[in-house]
Coordinates of C-alpha atoms and ligand atoms in Angstrom, one line a residue:
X302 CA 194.5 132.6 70.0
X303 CA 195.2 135.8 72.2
X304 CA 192.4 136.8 74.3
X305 CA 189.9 139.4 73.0
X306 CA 188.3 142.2 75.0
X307 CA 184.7 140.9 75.6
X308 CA 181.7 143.3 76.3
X309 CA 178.2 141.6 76.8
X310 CA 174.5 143.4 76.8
X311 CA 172.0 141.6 78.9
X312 CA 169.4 139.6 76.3
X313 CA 166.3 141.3 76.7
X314 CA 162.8 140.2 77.0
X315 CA 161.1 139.9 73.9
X316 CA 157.2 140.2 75.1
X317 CA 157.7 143.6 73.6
X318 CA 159.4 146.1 71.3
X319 CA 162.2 147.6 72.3
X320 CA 162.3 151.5 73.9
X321 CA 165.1 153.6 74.5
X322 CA 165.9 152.3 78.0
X323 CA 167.3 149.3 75.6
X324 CA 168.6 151.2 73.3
X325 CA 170.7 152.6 75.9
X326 CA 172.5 149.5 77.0
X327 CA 173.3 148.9 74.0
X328 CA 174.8 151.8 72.5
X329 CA 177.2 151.8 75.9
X330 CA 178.2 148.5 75.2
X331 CA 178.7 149.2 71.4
X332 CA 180.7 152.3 72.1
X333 CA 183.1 150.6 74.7
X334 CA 183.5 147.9 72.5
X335 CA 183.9 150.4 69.5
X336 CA 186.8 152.1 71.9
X337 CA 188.5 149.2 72.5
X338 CA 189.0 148.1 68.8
X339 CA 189.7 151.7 68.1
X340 CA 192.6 151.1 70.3
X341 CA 194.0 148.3 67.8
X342 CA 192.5 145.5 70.2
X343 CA 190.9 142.9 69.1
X344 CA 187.2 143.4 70.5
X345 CA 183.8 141.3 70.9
X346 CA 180.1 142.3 71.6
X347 CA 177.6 140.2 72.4
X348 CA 173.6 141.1 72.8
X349 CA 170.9 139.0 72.1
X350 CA 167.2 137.7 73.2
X351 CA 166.1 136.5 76.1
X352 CA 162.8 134.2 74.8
X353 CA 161.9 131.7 77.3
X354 CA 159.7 131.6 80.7
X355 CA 156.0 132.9 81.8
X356 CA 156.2 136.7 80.9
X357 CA 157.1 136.2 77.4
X358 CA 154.9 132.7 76.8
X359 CA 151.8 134.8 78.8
X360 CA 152.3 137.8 76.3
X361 CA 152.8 135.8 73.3
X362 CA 149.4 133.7 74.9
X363 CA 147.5 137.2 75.4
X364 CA 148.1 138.0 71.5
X365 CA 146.5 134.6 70.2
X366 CA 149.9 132.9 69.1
X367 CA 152.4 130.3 70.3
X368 CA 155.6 131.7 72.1
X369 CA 158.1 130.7 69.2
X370 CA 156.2 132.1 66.6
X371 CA 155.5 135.2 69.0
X372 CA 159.5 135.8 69.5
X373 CA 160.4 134.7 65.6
X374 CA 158.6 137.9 64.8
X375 CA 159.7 140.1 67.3
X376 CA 163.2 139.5 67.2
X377 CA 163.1 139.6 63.1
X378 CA 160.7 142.6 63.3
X379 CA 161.6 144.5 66.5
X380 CA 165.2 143.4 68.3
X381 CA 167.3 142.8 65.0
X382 CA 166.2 146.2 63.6
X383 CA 167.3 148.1 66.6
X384 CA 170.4 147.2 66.3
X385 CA 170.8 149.3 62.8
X386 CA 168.4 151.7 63.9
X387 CA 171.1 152.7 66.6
X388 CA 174.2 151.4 64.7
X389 CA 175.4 148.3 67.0
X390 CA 178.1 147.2 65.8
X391 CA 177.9 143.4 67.6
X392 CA 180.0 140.6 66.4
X393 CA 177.0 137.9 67.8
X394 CA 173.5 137.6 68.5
X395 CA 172.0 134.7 70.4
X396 CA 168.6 133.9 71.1
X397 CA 168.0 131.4 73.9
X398 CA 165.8 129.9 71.5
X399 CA 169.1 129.1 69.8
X400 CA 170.0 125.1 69.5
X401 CA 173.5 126.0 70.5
X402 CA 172.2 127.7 73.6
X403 CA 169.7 124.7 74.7
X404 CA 172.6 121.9 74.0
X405 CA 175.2 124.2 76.1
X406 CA 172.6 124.7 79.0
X407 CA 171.4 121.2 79.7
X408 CA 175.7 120.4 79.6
X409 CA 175.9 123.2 82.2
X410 CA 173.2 121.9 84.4
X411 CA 174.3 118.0 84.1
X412 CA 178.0 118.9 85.4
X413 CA 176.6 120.5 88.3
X414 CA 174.0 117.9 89.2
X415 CA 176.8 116.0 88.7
X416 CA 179.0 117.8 91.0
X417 CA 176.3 118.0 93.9
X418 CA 175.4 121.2 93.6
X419 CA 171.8 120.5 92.4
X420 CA 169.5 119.0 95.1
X421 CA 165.6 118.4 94.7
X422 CA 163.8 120.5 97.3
X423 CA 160.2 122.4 97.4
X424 CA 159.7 126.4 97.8
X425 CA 157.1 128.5 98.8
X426 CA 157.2 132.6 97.4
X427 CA 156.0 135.6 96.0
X428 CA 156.8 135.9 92.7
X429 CA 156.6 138.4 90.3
X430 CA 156.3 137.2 86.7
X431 CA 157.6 141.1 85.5
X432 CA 160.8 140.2 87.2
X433 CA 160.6 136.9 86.5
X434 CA 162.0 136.6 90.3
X435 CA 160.4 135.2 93.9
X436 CA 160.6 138.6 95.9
X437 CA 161.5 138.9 99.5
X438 CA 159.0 141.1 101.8
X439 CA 161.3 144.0 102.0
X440 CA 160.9 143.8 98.1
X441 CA 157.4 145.0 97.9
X442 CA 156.0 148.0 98.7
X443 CA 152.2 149.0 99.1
X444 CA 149.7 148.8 96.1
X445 CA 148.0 152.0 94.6
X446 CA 145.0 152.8 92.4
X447 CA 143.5 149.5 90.8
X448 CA 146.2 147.5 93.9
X449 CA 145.1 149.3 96.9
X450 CA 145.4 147.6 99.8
X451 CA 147.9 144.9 97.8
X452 CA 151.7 144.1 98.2
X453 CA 153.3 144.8 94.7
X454 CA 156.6 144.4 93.0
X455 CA 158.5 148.1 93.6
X456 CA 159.6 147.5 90.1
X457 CA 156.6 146.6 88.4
X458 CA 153.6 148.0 90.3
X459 CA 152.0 145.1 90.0
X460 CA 151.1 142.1 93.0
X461 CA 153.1 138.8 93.0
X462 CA 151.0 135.7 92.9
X463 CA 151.8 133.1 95.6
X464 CA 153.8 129.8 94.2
X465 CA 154.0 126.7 95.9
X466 CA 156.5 124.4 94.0
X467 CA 158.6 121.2 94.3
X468 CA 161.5 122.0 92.3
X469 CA 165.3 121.6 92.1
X470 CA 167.8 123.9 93.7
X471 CA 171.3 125.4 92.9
X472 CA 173.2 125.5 96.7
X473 CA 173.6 129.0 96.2
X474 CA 174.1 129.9 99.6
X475 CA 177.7 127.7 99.6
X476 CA 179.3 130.6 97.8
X477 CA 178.6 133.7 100.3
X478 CA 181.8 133.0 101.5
X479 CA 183.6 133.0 98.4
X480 CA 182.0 135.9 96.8
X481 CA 182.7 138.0 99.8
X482 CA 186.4 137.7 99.1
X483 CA 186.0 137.9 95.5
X484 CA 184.6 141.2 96.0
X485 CA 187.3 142.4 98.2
X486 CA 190.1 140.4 96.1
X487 CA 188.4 142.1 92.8
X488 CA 187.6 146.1 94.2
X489 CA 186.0 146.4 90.4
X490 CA 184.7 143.7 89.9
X491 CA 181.2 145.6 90.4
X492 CA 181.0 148.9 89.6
X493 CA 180.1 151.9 90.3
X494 CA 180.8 152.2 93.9
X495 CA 177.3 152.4 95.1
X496 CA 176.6 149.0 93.2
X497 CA 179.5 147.7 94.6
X498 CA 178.1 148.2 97.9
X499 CA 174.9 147.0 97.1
X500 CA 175.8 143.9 96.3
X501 CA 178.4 143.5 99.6
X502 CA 175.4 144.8 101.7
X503 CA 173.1 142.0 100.2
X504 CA 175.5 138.9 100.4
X505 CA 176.8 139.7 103.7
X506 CA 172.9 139.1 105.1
X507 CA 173.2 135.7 103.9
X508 CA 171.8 133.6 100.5
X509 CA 169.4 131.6 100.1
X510 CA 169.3 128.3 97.5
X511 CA 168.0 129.5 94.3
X512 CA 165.5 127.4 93.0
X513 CA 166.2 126.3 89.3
X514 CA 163.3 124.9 88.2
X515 CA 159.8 125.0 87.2
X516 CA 157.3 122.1 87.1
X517 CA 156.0 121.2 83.5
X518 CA 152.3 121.0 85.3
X519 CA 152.5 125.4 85.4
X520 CA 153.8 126.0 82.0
X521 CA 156.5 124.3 79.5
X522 CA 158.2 127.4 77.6
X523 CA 161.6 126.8 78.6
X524 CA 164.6 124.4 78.5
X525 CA 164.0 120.6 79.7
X526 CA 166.0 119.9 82.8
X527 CA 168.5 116.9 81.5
X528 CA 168.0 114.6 84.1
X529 CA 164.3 115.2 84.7
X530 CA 162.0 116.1 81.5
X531 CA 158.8 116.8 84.0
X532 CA 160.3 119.7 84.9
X533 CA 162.3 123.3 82.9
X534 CA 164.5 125.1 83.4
X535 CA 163.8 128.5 85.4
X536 CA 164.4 131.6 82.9
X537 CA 167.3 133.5 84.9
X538 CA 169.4 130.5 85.1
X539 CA 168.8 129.9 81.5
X540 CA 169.6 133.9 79.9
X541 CA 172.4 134.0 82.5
X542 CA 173.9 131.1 80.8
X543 CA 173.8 132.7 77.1
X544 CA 177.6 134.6 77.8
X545 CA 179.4 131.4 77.2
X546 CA 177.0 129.8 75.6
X547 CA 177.6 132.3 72.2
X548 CA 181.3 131.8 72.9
X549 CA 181.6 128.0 72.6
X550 CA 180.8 126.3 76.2
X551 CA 180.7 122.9 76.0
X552 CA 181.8 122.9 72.1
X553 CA 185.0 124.8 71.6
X554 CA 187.4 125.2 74.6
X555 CA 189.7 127.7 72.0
X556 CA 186.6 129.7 71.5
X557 CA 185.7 130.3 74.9
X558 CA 189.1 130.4 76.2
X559 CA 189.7 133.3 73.5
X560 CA 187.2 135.7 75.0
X561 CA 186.4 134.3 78.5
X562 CA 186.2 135.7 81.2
X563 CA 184.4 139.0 79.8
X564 CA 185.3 142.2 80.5
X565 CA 183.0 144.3 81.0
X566 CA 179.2 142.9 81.3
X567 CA 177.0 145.7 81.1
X568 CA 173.4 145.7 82.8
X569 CA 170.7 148.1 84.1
X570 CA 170.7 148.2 87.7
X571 CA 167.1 146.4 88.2
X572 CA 169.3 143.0 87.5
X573 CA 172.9 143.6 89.4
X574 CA 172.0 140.6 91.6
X575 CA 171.4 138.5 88.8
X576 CA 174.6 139.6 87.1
X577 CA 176.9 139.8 90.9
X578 CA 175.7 137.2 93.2
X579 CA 174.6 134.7 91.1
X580 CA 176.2 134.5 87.9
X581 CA 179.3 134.4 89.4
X582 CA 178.2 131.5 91.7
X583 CA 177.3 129.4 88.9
X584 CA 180.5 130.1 87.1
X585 CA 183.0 129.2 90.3
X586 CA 180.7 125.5 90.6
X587 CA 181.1 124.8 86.8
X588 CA 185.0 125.9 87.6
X589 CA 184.9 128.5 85.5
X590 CA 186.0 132.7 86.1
X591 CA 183.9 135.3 87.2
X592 CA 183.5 138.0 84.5
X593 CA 186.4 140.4 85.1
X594 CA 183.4 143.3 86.0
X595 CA 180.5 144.1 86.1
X596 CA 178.6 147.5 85.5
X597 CA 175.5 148.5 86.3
X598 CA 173.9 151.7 85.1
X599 CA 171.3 153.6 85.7
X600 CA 167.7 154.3 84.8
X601 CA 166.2 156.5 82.4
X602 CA 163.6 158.2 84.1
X603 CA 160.5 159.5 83.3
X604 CA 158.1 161.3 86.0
X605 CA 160.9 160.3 88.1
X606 CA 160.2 156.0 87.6
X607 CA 162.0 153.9 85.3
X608 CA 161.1 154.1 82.2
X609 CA 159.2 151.1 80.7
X610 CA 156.8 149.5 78.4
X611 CA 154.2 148.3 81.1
X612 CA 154.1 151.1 82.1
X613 CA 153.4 153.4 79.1
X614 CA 156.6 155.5 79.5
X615 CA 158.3 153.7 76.4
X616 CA 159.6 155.8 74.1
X617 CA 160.5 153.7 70.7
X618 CA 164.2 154.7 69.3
X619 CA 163.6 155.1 65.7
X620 CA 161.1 158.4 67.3
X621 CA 164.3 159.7 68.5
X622 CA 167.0 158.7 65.2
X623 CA 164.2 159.6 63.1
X624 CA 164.8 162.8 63.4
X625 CA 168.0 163.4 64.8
X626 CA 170.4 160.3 63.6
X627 CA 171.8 156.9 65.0
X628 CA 175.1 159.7 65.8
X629 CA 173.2 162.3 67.9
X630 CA 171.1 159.6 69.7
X631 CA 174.5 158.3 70.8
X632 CA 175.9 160.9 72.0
X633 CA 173.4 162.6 74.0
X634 CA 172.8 159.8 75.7
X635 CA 176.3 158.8 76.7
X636 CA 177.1 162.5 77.5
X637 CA 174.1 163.9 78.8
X638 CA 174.0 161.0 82.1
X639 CA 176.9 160.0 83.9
X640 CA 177.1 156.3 83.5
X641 CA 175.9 154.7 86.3
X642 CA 173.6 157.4 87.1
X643 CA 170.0 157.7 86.8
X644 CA 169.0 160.5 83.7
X645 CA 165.7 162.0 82.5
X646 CA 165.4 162.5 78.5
X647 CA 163.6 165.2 77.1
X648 CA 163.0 166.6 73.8
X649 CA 164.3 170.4 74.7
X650 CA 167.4 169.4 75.9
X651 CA 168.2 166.9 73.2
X652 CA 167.5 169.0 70.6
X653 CA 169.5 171.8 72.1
X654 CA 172.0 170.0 72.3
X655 CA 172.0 168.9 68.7
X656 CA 171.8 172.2 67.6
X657 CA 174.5 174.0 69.7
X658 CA 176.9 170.9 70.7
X659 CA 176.7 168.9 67.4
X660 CA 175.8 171.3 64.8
X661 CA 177.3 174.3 66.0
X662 CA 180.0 173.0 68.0
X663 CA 181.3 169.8 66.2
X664 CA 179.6 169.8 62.5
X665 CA 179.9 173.4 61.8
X666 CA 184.1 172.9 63.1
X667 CA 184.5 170.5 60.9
X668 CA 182.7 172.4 57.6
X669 CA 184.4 175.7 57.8
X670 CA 187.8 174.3 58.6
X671 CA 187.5 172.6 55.5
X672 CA 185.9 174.9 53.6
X673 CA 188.9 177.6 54.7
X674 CA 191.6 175.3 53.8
X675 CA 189.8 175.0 50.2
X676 CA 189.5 178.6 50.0
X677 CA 193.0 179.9 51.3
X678 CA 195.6 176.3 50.0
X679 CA 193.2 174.6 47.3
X680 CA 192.0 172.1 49.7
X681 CA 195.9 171.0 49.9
X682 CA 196.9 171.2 54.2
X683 CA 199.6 173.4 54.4
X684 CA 203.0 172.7 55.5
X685 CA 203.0 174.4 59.4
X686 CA 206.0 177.1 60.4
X687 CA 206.9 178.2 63.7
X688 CA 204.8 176.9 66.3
X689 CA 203.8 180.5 68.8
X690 CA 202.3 179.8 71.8
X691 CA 198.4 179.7 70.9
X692 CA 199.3 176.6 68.6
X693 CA 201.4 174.6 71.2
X694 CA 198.5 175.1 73.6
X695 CA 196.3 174.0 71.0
X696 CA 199.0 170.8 70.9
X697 CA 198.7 170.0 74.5
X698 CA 195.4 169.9 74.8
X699 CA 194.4 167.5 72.3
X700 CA 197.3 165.3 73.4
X701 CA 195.7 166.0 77.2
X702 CA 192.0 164.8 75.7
X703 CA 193.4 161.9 73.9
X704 CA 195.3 161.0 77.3
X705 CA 192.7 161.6 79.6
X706 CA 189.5 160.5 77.2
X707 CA 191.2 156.8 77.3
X708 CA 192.0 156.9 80.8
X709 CA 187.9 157.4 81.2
X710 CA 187.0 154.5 79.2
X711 CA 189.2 152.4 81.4
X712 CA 186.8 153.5 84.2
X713 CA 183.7 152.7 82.0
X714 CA 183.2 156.6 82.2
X715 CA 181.7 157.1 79.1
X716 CA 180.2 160.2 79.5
X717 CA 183.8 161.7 80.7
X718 CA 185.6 160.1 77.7
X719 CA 183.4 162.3 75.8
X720 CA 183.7 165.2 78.1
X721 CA 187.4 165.6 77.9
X722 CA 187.5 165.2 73.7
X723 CA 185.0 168.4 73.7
X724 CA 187.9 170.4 75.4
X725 CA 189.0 170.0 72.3
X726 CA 186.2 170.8 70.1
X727 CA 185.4 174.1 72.0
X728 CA 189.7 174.7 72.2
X729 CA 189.4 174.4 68.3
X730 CA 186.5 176.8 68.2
X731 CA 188.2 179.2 70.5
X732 CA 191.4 179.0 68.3
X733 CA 189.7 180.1 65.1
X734 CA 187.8 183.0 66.5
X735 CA 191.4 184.2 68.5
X736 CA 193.5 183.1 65.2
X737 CA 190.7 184.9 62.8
X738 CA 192.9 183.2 59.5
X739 CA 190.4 185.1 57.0
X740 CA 192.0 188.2 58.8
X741 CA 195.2 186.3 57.6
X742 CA 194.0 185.9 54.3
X743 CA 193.8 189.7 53.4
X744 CA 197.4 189.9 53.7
X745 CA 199.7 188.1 50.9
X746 CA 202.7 188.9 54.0
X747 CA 200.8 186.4 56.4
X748 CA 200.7 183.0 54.4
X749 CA 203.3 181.2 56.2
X750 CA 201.2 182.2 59.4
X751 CA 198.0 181.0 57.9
X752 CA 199.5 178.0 57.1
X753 CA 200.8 177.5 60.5
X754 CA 196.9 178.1 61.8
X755 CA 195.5 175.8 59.5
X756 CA 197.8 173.0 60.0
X757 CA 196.8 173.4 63.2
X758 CA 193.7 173.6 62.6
X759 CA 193.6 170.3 60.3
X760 CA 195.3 168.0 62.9
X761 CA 192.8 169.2 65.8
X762 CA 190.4 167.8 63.3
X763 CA 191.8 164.6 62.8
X764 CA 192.5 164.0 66.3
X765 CA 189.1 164.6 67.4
X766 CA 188.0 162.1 64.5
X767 CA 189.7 159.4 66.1
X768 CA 188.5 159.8 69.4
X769 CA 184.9 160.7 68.5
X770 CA 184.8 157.4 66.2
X771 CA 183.4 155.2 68.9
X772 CA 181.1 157.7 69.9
X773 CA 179.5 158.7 66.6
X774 CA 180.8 155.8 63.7
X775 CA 178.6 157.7 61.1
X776 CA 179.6 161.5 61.0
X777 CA 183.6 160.5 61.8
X778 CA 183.4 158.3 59.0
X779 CA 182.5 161.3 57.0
X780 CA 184.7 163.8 58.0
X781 CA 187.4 161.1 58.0
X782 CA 186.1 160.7 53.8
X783 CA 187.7 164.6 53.9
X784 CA 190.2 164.5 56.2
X785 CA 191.5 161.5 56.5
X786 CA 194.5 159.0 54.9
X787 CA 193.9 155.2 55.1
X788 CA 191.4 153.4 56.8
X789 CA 190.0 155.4 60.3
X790 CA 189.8 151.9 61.7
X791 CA 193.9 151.7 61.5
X792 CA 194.1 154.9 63.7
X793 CA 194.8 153.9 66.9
X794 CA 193.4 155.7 70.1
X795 CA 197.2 155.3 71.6
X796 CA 198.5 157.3 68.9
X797 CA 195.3 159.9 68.4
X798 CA 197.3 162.8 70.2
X799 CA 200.6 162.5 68.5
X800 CA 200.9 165.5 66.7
X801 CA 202.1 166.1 62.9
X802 CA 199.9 162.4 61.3
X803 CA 198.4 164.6 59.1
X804 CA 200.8 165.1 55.9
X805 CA 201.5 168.7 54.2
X806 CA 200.0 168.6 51.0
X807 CA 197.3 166.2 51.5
X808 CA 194.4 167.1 49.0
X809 CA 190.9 167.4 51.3
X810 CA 187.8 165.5 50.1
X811 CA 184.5 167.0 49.8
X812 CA 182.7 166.8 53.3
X813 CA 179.4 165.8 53.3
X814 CA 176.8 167.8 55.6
X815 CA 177.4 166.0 59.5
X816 CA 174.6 167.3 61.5
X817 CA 171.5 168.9 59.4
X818 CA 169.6 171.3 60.7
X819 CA 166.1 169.9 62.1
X820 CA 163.8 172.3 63.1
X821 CA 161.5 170.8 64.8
X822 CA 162.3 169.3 67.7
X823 CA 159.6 166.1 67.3
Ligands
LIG1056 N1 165.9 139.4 80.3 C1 166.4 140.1 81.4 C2 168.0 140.1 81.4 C3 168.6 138.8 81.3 S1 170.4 139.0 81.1 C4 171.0 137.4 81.3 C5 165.9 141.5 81.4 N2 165.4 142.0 80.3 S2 164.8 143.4 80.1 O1 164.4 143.5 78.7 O2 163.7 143.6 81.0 O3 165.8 144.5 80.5 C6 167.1 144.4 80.2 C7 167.9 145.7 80.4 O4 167.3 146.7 79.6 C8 168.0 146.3 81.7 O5 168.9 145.6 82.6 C9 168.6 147.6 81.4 O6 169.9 147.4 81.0 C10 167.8 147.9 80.1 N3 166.7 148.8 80.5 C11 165.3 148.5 80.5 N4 164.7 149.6 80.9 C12 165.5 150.6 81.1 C13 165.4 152.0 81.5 N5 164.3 152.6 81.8 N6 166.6 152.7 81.7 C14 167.8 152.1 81.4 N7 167.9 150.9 81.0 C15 166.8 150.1 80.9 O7 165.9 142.1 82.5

C-alpha cells in the first residue's frame, strides 16, 4: 500500500455544540485534503470527539445525565451534523469513546511503562479544568468582575483549583534534547513561523514530566491505566493518542504504515504545545515518527478574544450556511483570514462578499458565459481561431493561477490558493467587458472571432472549476454539470492550466443558479 496524504482535525470537546471557531478547523482541513485528492492523490481526513476527562463528565453532571449518554447525544445530535452542515468530506470519525481507541491506548501506555518511560511520582498544580491542563504562573493573569482579586486561566477567564495528586508520569523532559533538533532538522515541522518560534522558545526553557494520570478517588470518566485500574488515564494523553489509534495502532501495521506519519495535523493555536512538544515526545518513546507538520492557526475573534462557547461569543454554523450555503461559508472564511492569523467575522463583510465576490464575481461569470454560448453557438463551445494577444494573456494567467494556487497549498496557504484563482475570475470578467462578444454578435463577419472569445471564455471556466473544487465542492459540481466532460474528481490540479481540455463542440448543460441572491444579511 503506497502511502496516502494524511490531514487530521483535533477531536473536539463535546460538553457543547459546536460554533464556528470548529467549524473552521475543519473546513481547512477538509479543503486541504479536498486539494490533495484533487491532485490525483490518494488522500485521508480524520476528525472526531474528544469525550473523556472532568470538563465534559462535570457538564454532562451539571445537565442531570451520565457522561456516555451526555456525549452519545451530542456527537449524534451536534458533532456528526456539522460535518454536513459544512460539507466535510472525512474518510473517519473516532470517538475516544471508541473500543478501538480504549484497546489501542492502554497498548500504547503498557509499551512505555514497559520501556521505562512511565514512573509513579506525586504533583502539586494549578489546574484549569477549561484547558484540561496544570498551568504555570506565567500562565495566569489577574481575575476581573465576579474573579477580582483571583489568578485565572488567560484562556478561560476563569481560576484554577489547586490539585494535589499522586499519579504516574511520562519522562517528558528526556526529549528536550531531541525535539530541539527535530525542530531544526524539520524547519516545517511547525508552522507558521511565529508558532515555530513559540514552540523553540518554550522547549529551550526546559520540560517538565507530564503527569499522565488521574486518581480514580477525583473522578473515573476516562481510560483505566493497564497496569493500575485505581487510577485513569489523564484526557490529553488519551485524545492525543486518537491519530493512530483511527489508523490501526496496535491492530494493523499495513494500515498505519499506509497513512503514518500525517501530513499535515491541523490545530487552533490554544493547543500547539499539546500538538509540538508533546505529541511528538510520545511518538519518538513508542518508536514511532513525528507527524511530518504541524499547523497552528489562528483565532476567530470576537471583541478582540477568542471566540467561544463559555464565553457567549459562539456563533452556531448552520446561522451562517443557513443563509448563505456550506460554499460561501467556505470560502469566506479561508479567504477572508490568512491562515495562521487571527480574523474577526462579521455579518457586513460576509455578506458583501457573497454578494460582490461570489454572486457577482464568480456565479454571475459562470451564468452569462453560458448563457452567451447558448445564445450565439446553441450551447455547442466553439472551435477557437487565431489566438490575438488579449486571449494568450487570458492563457497565461490561468496557467499562472493553476501554478501558483498549488504552490500555496503546499505552504498550507489556503487563503493565497484562493487568492491567486480569483486573478482569474476577475481576468475572465475583465475579458468579457474588453471582448464585448454581443458587440460580436451583431456582425454575421465576426463569428470566427466570437468563437475565438468564447472558447476562451469556456476553458477560463473550466479551469477555475477545478481549482475552485476544493474550496466550494457544491457550486463547482454544478457548473461542472454544464461545463464539464467526465467526472470533476478525474481533473487533476496538475493538469488544471493546460489549455485546450475543453472539446469544440461540446453541447453545454443547463446551469443551475450558484449563488442566490439573499437579501438580508441575517
Ligand atoms: N479536545 C481538545 C483537542 C484535543 S486534540 C488531540 C480541544 N478541543 S476544543 O473543542 O476545545 O477545541 C479544539 C479546536 O477548536 C481548537 O484547537 C481550534 O482548532 C478550534 N477552535 C475553538 N475555538 C476557536 C476559535 N475561536 N477560533 C478558531 N478555532 C477555534 O482543545
Amino acid at each position: 500500500m503506497s502511502k496516502s496524504f494524511y490531514v487530521t482535525t483535533p477531536i473536539f470537546y463535546v460538553n457543547d455544540a459546536p460554533h464556528i471557531g470548529h467549524a473552521y478547523t475543519e473546513v481547512a482541513a477538509d479543503v486541504l485534503t479536498r486539494w490533495h485528492a484533487q491532485r490525483g492523490e490518494s488522500a485521508f481526513l480524520l476528525t472526531g470527539t474528544d469525550e473523556h476527562g472532568e470538563k465534559v463528565l462535570r457538564t454532562a453532571l451539571g445537565n442531570n445525565t451520565d457522561p456516555k449518554s451526555w456525549t452519545d447525544r451530542l456527537v449524534k445530535d451536534s458533532w456528526l451534523p456539522l460535518l454536513e452542515t459544512i460539507d466535510i468530506n472525512n474518510q473517519d470519525f473516532i470517538r475516544t469513546t471508541d473500543e478501538r481507541h480504549k484497546v489501542a491506548v492502554q497498548k500504547f501506555l503498557q509499551k512505555l511503562y514497559d520501556d521505562g518511560f512511565i514512573y509513579q511520582g506525586s504533583f502539586e498544580g494549578n489546574y484549569c479544568v477549561g484547558c484540561e491542563e496544570y498551568k504555570n504562573d506565567g500562565d495566569l493573569i489577574d481575575g476581573e468582575g465576579e474573579f477580582l482579586g483571583q489568578r485565572v486561566c488567560a484562556i478561560h477567564s476563569k481560576p484554577v483549583e489547586q490539585l494535589n495528586e499522586n499519579n504516574y508520569f511520562f519522562k517528558l523532559s528526556e526529549f528536550q534534547q531531541k525535539l530541539l533538533d527535530h525542530y531544526e532538522q524539520n524547519p516545517k515541522f511547525v508552522q507558521p513561523e511565529s508558532a515555530r518560534n513559540e514552540v523553540v522558545s518554550f522547549v529551550r526553557q526546559g520540560l517538565s514530566d507530564l503527569s499522565i494520570s488521574r486518581s480514580k478517588e477525583r473522578f473515573d470518566w476516562g481510560i483505566d491505566i493497564p497496569w493500575d485500574s485505581s487510577h485513569i488515564t489523564y484526557v490529553w494523553f488519551d485524545a492525543l493518542l486518537n491519530y493512530i489509534t483511527a489508523i490501526g495502532y496496535g491492530e494493523d501495521d499495513a494500515k498505519l504504515a499506509s497513512l503514518w506519519p500525517a501530513d499535515v495535523q491541523v490545530v487552533g493555536k490554544d493547543i500547539l504545545r499539546f500538538h509540538a512538544v508533546i505529541w511528538p515526545a510520545m511518538l519518538m518513546a513508542a518508536g514511532l515518527q513525528p507527524p511530518k507538520q504541524v499547523f497552528g492557526h489562528g483565532w476567530l475573534l470576537v471583541g478582540g478574544e477568542k471566540m467561544s462557547k463559555s464565553k457567549l461569543t459562539g456563533i452556531a454554523p448552520n446561522q451562517i450556511t443557513d443563509a448563505f450555503g456550506s460554499d460561501a461559508f467556505r470560502y469566506y472564511f479561508m479567504k477572508a483570514i490568512g491562515f495562521g492569523s487571527d480574523g474577526s467575522f462579521s455579518w457586513e463583510d460576509l455578506s458583501a462578499r457573497y454578494n460582490s465576490e461570489l454572486a457577482n464575481g464568480f456565479g454571475n461569470l459562470a451564468s452569462r458565459s453560458i448563457a452567451m454560448v447558448k445564445k450565439y453557438f446553441d450551447g455547442a463551445v466553439p472551435a477557437p481561431g487565431e489566438y490575438l494577444e488579449a486571449d494568450n494573456q487570458v492563457i497565461a494567467i490561468a496557467k499562472k493561477a493553476a501554478t501558483e494556487a498549488d504552490a500555496a497549498i503546499d505552504e498550507v496557504a489556503i487563503h493565497e490558493a484562493i487568492q491567486k484563482s480569483w486573478l482569474l475570475v476577475d481576468e475572465l470578467n475583465n475579458y468579457i467587458t474588453s471582448q464585448a462578444p454581443w458587440v460580436l454578435a451583431k456582425d454575421e463577419a465576426n463569428q470566427e472571432r466570437l468563437g475565438t472569445v468564447m472558447y476562451v471564455i469556456v476553458e477560463g471556466l473550466r479551469v477555475l472549476n477545478v481549482l475552485l473544487a476544493p474550496i466550494m465542492p457544491k457550486a463547482t459540481g454544478k457548473l461542472w454539470a454544464a461545463i464539464g466532460e467526465g467526472e470533476l474528481s478525474a481533473q487533476t490540479i496538475g493538469s488544471a492550466g493546460q489549455w485546450g481540455i475543453t472539446k469544440p463542440g461540446f453541447v453545454l448543460k443547463e446551469l443551475e443558479a450558484l449563488f442566490p441572491r439573499v437579501d438580508q444579511a441575517e
